[in-house]
Amino acid sequence: MVILVIGLPGTGKTYFAKAFAEEIGAAYINTDIIRKKNSLLGKYDETTFKKVYELLKTEMLRKIAAGDDCIIDATFQQKYTREIITNAATQRGHRFFT
């Protein structure tokens, strides 16, 4: 199962998503973690934006291949960013929720 926690910055997504992931025993993934791991903090151009969501997808696929459910915390402001994740999850037979 993949759950997307979507919303604008500063709305409490991260607080909720972390607590929810802990409560249900799911892996927690967010764009800030991806940015830190890949030295992309402070870079918000379109190319980097797309790269971050592709890396988010890669991390999600790694977690679900290991049998983990995932809570994904990101703004998902653009439709294509949601589709990157939802298409990858559904192609592998995983349910997703937003």
Short mmCIF file of N, CA and C in Angstrom, two decimals:
data_model
loop_
_atom_site.label_atom_id
_atom_site.label_comp_id
_atom_site.label_asym_id
_atom_site.label_seq_id
_atom_site.Cartn_x
_atom_site.Cartn_y
_atom_site.Cartn_z
N MET A 1 0.84 -1.16 0.00
CA MET A 1 0.00 0.00 0.00
C MET A 1 0.89 1.23 0.00
N VAL A 2 0.49 2.21 -0.78
CA VAL A 2 1.20 3.48 -0.86
C VAL A 2 0.20 4.59 -0.56
N ILE A 3 0.55 5.43 0.40
CA ILE A 3 -0.32 6.55 0.76
C ILE A 3 0.44 7.84 0.49
N LEU A 4 -0.17 8.72 -0.31
CA LEU A 4 0.41 10.02 -0.60
C LEU A 4 -0.20 11.05 0.34
N VAL A 5 0.65 11.78 1.05
CA VAL A 5 0.20 12.88 1.89
C VAL A 5 0.56 14.14 1.13
N ILE A 6 -0.48 14.82 0.64
CA ILE A 6 -0.32 15.92 -0.31
C ILE A 6 -0.77 17.23 0.34
N GLY A 7 -0.04 18.31 0.08
CA GLY A 7 -0.46 19.61 0.56
C GLY A 7 0.62 20.66 0.41
N LEU A 8 0.23 21.87 0.67
CA LEU A 8 1.16 22.99 0.56
C LEU A 8 2.18 22.95 1.70
N PRO A 9 3.34 23.58 1.49
CA PRO A 9 4.33 23.65 2.56
C PRO A 9 3.75 24.34 3.80
N GLY A 10 4.15 23.86 4.96
CA GLY A 10 3.74 24.49 6.21
C GLY A 10 2.34 24.16 6.69
N THR A 11 1.72 23.13 6.12
CA THR A 11 0.34 22.79 6.51
C THR A 11 0.25 21.62 7.48
N GLY A 12 1.38 21.07 7.89
CA GLY A 12 1.37 19.96 8.84
C GLY A 12 1.47 18.58 8.22
N LYS A 13 1.75 18.52 6.92
CA LYS A 13 1.89 17.23 6.23
C LYS A 13 2.92 16.33 6.89
N THR A 14 4.08 16.89 7.13
CA THR A 14 5.19 16.10 7.65
C THR A 14 4.87 15.57 9.04
N TYR A 15 4.34 16.40 9.90
CA TYR A 15 3.97 15.96 11.25
C TYR A 15 2.99 14.80 11.17
N PHE A 16 1.95 14.97 10.36
CA PHE A 16 0.93 13.92 10.21
C PHE A 16 1.52 12.66 9.59
N ALA A 17 2.25 12.83 8.48
CA ALA A 17 2.77 11.67 7.74
C ALA A 17 3.74 10.84 8.57
N LYS A 18 4.63 11.49 9.31
CA LYS A 18 5.57 10.76 10.17
C LYS A 18 4.83 9.97 11.25
N ALA A 19 3.87 10.63 11.89
CA ALA A 19 3.11 9.97 12.96
C ALA A 19 2.29 8.81 12.41
N PHE A 20 1.68 9.00 11.26
CA PHE A 20 0.87 7.96 10.65
C PHE A 20 1.73 6.77 10.25
N ALA A 21 2.88 7.04 9.63
CA ALA A 21 3.80 5.97 9.24
C ALA A 21 4.24 5.16 10.45
N GLU A 22 4.56 5.84 11.52
CA GLU A 22 4.96 5.15 12.74
C GLU A 22 3.82 4.31 13.30
N GLU A 23 2.62 4.87 13.29
CA GLU A 23 1.45 4.17 13.84
C GLU A 23 1.15 2.88 13.09
N ILE A 24 1.28 2.89 11.77
CA ILE A 24 0.92 1.70 10.99
C ILE A 24 2.14 0.86 10.59
N GLY A 25 3.33 1.30 10.98
CA GLY A 25 4.53 0.53 10.67
C GLY A 25 4.95 0.62 9.22
N ALA A 26 4.68 1.76 8.59
CA ALA A 26 5.04 1.95 7.18
C ALA A 26 6.35 2.72 7.06
N ALA A 27 6.99 2.58 5.91
CA ALA A 27 8.18 3.37 5.61
C ALA A 27 7.73 4.81 5.36
N TYR A 28 8.52 5.76 5.84
CA TYR A 28 8.24 7.18 5.64
C TYR A 28 9.25 7.73 4.65
N ILE A 29 8.75 8.35 3.60
CA ILE A 29 9.62 8.93 2.56
C ILE A 29 9.13 10.35 2.30
N ASN A 30 10.05 11.31 2.24
CA ASN A 30 9.62 12.65 1.83
C ASN A 30 10.69 13.33 0.98
N THR A 31 10.29 14.38 0.33
CA THR A 31 11.18 15.06 -0.61
C THR A 31 12.37 15.70 0.09
N ASP A 32 12.19 16.18 1.33
CA ASP A 32 13.32 16.78 2.04
C ASP A 32 14.42 15.75 2.30
N ILE A 33 14.01 14.55 2.67
CA ILE A 33 14.98 13.47 2.90
C ILE A 33 15.72 13.15 1.59
N ILE A 34 14.96 13.05 0.51
CA ILE A 34 15.55 12.78 -0.81
C ILE A 34 16.53 13.89 -1.19
N ARG A 35 16.12 15.14 -0.98
CA ARG A 35 17.00 16.27 -1.31
C ARG A 35 18.30 16.23 -0.50
N LYS A 36 18.19 15.95 0.81
CA LYS A 36 19.39 15.89 1.66
C LYS A 36 20.33 14.77 1.22
N LYS A 37 19.77 13.58 0.95
CA LYS A 37 20.60 12.44 0.54
C LYS A 37 21.34 12.68 -0.76
N ASN A 38 20.76 13.53 -1.61
CA ASN A 38 21.31 13.72 -2.95
C ASN A 38 21.88 15.13 -3.17
N SER A 39 22.16 15.84 -2.08
CA SER A 39 22.74 17.20 -2.15
C SER A 39 21.95 18.13 -3.05
N LEU A 40 20.63 18.11 -2.91
CA LEU A 40 19.76 18.94 -3.74
C LEU A 40 19.00 19.99 -2.94
N LEU A 41 19.37 20.19 -1.68
CA LEU A 41 18.69 21.20 -0.87
C LEU A 41 18.91 22.58 -1.48
N GLY A 42 17.85 23.37 -1.52
CA GLY A 42 17.93 24.73 -2.04
C GLY A 42 17.88 24.84 -3.55
N LYS A 43 17.77 23.72 -4.23
CA LYS A 43 17.71 23.73 -5.70
C LYS A 43 16.28 23.42 -6.11
N TYR A 44 15.62 24.39 -6.74
CA TYR A 44 14.21 24.23 -7.07
C TYR A 44 13.90 24.52 -8.53
N ASP A 45 14.90 24.39 -9.39
CA ASP A 45 14.64 24.55 -10.83
C ASP A 45 13.87 23.33 -11.33
N GLU A 46 13.30 23.43 -12.50
CA GLU A 46 12.44 22.37 -13.04
C GLU A 46 13.18 21.04 -13.19
N THR A 47 14.41 21.07 -13.63
CA THR A 47 15.19 19.84 -13.80
C THR A 47 15.39 19.14 -12.46
N THR A 48 15.76 19.89 -11.44
CA THR A 48 15.96 19.31 -10.11
C THR A 48 14.65 18.81 -9.53
N PHE A 49 13.58 19.58 -9.74
CA PHE A 49 12.26 19.20 -9.26
C PHE A 49 11.88 17.82 -9.80
N LYS A 50 12.05 17.62 -11.11
CA LYS A 50 11.74 16.33 -11.72
C LYS A 50 12.64 15.23 -11.17
N LYS A 51 13.92 15.54 -10.99
CA LYS A 51 14.87 14.55 -10.47
C LYS A 51 14.47 14.10 -9.07
N VAL A 52 14.05 15.04 -8.24
CA VAL A 52 13.64 14.70 -6.87
C VAL A 52 12.47 13.71 -6.89
N TYR A 53 11.49 13.94 -7.73
CA TYR A 53 10.34 13.03 -7.78
C TYR A 53 10.69 11.68 -8.39
N GLU A 54 11.64 11.65 -9.32
CA GLU A 54 12.11 10.36 -9.84
C GLU A 54 12.86 9.59 -8.75
N LEU A 55 13.66 10.30 -7.97
CA LEU A 55 14.36 9.66 -6.86
C LEU A 55 13.38 9.20 -5.78
N LEU A 56 12.33 9.96 -5.57
CA LEU A 56 11.27 9.57 -4.64
C LEU A 56 10.63 8.26 -5.11
N LYS A 57 10.38 8.17 -6.41
CA LYS A 57 9.82 6.95 -6.99
C LYS A 57 10.77 5.77 -6.78
N THR A 58 12.03 5.97 -7.04
CA THR A 58 13.02 4.91 -6.87
C THR A 58 13.04 4.41 -5.43
N GLU A 59 13.01 5.32 -4.49
CA GLU A 59 13.00 4.94 -3.07
C GLU A 59 11.73 4.18 -2.73
N MET A 60 10.58 4.64 -3.23
CA MET A 60 9.32 3.94 -2.98
C MET A 60 9.38 2.52 -3.55
N LEU A 61 9.87 2.37 -4.75
CA LEU A 61 9.95 1.05 -5.37
C LEU A 61 10.86 0.12 -4.59
N ARG A 62 11.94 0.66 -4.06
CA ARG A 62 12.86 -0.13 -3.24
C ARG A 62 12.15 -0.61 -1.97
N LYS A 63 11.38 0.28 -1.36
CA LYS A 63 10.67 -0.08 -0.12
C LYS A 63 9.57 -1.10 -0.39
N ILE A 64 8.79 -0.90 -1.44
CA ILE A 64 7.68 -1.84 -1.68
C ILE A 64 8.21 -3.19 -2.16
N ALA A 65 9.36 -3.20 -2.83
CA ALA A 65 9.97 -4.47 -3.23
C ALA A 65 10.40 -5.27 -1.99
N ALA A 66 10.73 -4.55 -0.92
CA ALA A 66 11.11 -5.19 0.33
C ALA A 66 9.89 -5.57 1.17
N GLY A 67 8.69 -5.27 0.64
CA GLY A 67 7.46 -5.64 1.35
C GLY A 67 6.91 -4.58 2.27
N ASP A 68 7.48 -3.39 2.23
CA ASP A 68 7.01 -2.30 3.10
C ASP A 68 5.86 -1.53 2.48
N ASP A 69 4.92 -1.11 3.32
CA ASP A 69 3.96 -0.09 2.92
C ASP A 69 4.69 1.24 3.00
N CYS A 70 4.22 2.24 2.26
CA CYS A 70 4.91 3.53 2.23
C CYS A 70 3.95 4.69 2.44
N ILE A 71 4.40 5.63 3.24
CA ILE A 71 3.75 6.92 3.37
C ILE A 71 4.69 7.91 2.69
N ILE A 72 4.19 8.60 1.67
CA ILE A 72 5.02 9.53 0.92
C ILE A 72 4.51 10.95 1.17
N ASP A 73 5.39 11.78 1.67
CA ASP A 73 5.11 13.16 2.08
C ASP A 73 5.75 14.11 1.08
N ALA A 74 4.91 14.80 0.30
CA ALA A 74 5.42 15.76 -0.67
C ALA A 74 4.30 16.71 -1.06
N THR A 75 4.65 17.83 -1.65
CA THR A 75 3.60 18.77 -2.06
C THR A 75 2.80 18.23 -3.25
N PHE A 76 3.45 17.52 -4.14
CA PHE A 76 2.79 17.00 -5.35
C PHE A 76 1.99 18.10 -6.05
N GLN A 77 2.58 19.28 -6.16
CA GLN A 77 1.86 20.43 -6.72
C GLN A 77 1.51 20.26 -8.19
N GLN A 78 2.33 19.54 -8.92
CA GLN A 78 2.07 19.33 -10.34
C GLN A 78 1.46 17.94 -10.54
N LYS A 79 0.50 17.84 -11.45
CA LYS A 79 -0.15 16.56 -11.71
C LYS A 79 0.86 15.48 -12.08
N TYR A 80 1.85 15.82 -12.89
CA TYR A 80 2.81 14.80 -13.33
C TYR A 80 3.60 14.23 -12.15
N THR A 81 3.79 15.00 -11.07
CA THR A 81 4.52 14.46 -9.92
C THR A 81 3.72 13.37 -9.23
N ARG A 82 2.41 13.55 -9.16
CA ARG A 82 1.55 12.50 -8.59
C ARG A 82 1.57 11.28 -9.50
N GLU A 83 1.52 11.52 -10.80
CA GLU A 83 1.49 10.41 -11.76
C GLU A 83 2.78 9.58 -11.74
N ILE A 84 3.91 10.22 -11.49
CA ILE A 84 5.18 9.47 -11.40
C ILE A 84 5.05 8.37 -10.34
N ILE A 85 4.49 8.73 -9.21
CA ILE A 85 4.37 7.80 -8.09
C ILE A 85 3.21 6.83 -8.30
N THR A 86 2.04 7.35 -8.65
CA THR A 86 0.87 6.48 -8.76
C THR A 86 1.01 5.48 -9.91
N ASN A 87 1.57 5.90 -11.02
CA ASN A 87 1.77 4.97 -12.14
C ASN A 87 2.74 3.86 -11.76
N ALA A 88 3.83 4.22 -11.10
CA ALA A 88 4.82 3.21 -10.69
C ALA A 88 4.21 2.22 -9.71
N ALA A 89 3.42 2.72 -8.77
CA ALA A 89 2.81 1.83 -7.77
C ALA A 89 1.78 0.91 -8.41
N THR A 90 0.89 1.46 -9.23
CA THR A 90 -0.17 0.64 -9.82
C THR A 90 0.38 -0.35 -10.84
N GLN A 91 1.43 0.00 -11.54
CA GLN A 91 2.04 -0.94 -12.50
C GLN A 91 2.59 -2.16 -11.81
N ARG A 92 2.89 -2.03 -10.53
CA ARG A 92 3.41 -3.15 -9.76
C ARG A 92 2.34 -3.78 -8.86
N GLY A 93 1.09 -3.38 -9.10
CA GLY A 93 -0.03 -3.99 -8.40
C GLY A 93 -0.29 -3.50 -7.00
N HIS A 94 0.28 -2.36 -6.65
CA HIS A 94 0.08 -1.81 -5.31
C HIS A 94 -1.07 -0.80 -5.30
N ARG A 95 -1.82 -0.84 -4.23
CA ARG A 95 -2.90 0.14 -4.06
C ARG A 95 -2.27 1.43 -3.56
N PHE A 96 -2.85 2.54 -3.97
CA PHE A 96 -2.38 3.81 -3.43
C PHE A 96 -3.58 4.65 -3.02
N PHE A 97 -3.34 5.50 -2.05
CA PHE A 97 -4.37 6.37 -1.51
C PHE A 97 -3.79 7.78 -1.39
N THR A 98 -4.65 8.77 -1.54
CA THR A 98 -4.23 10.17 -1.35
C THR A 98 -5.08 10.81 -0.30
#
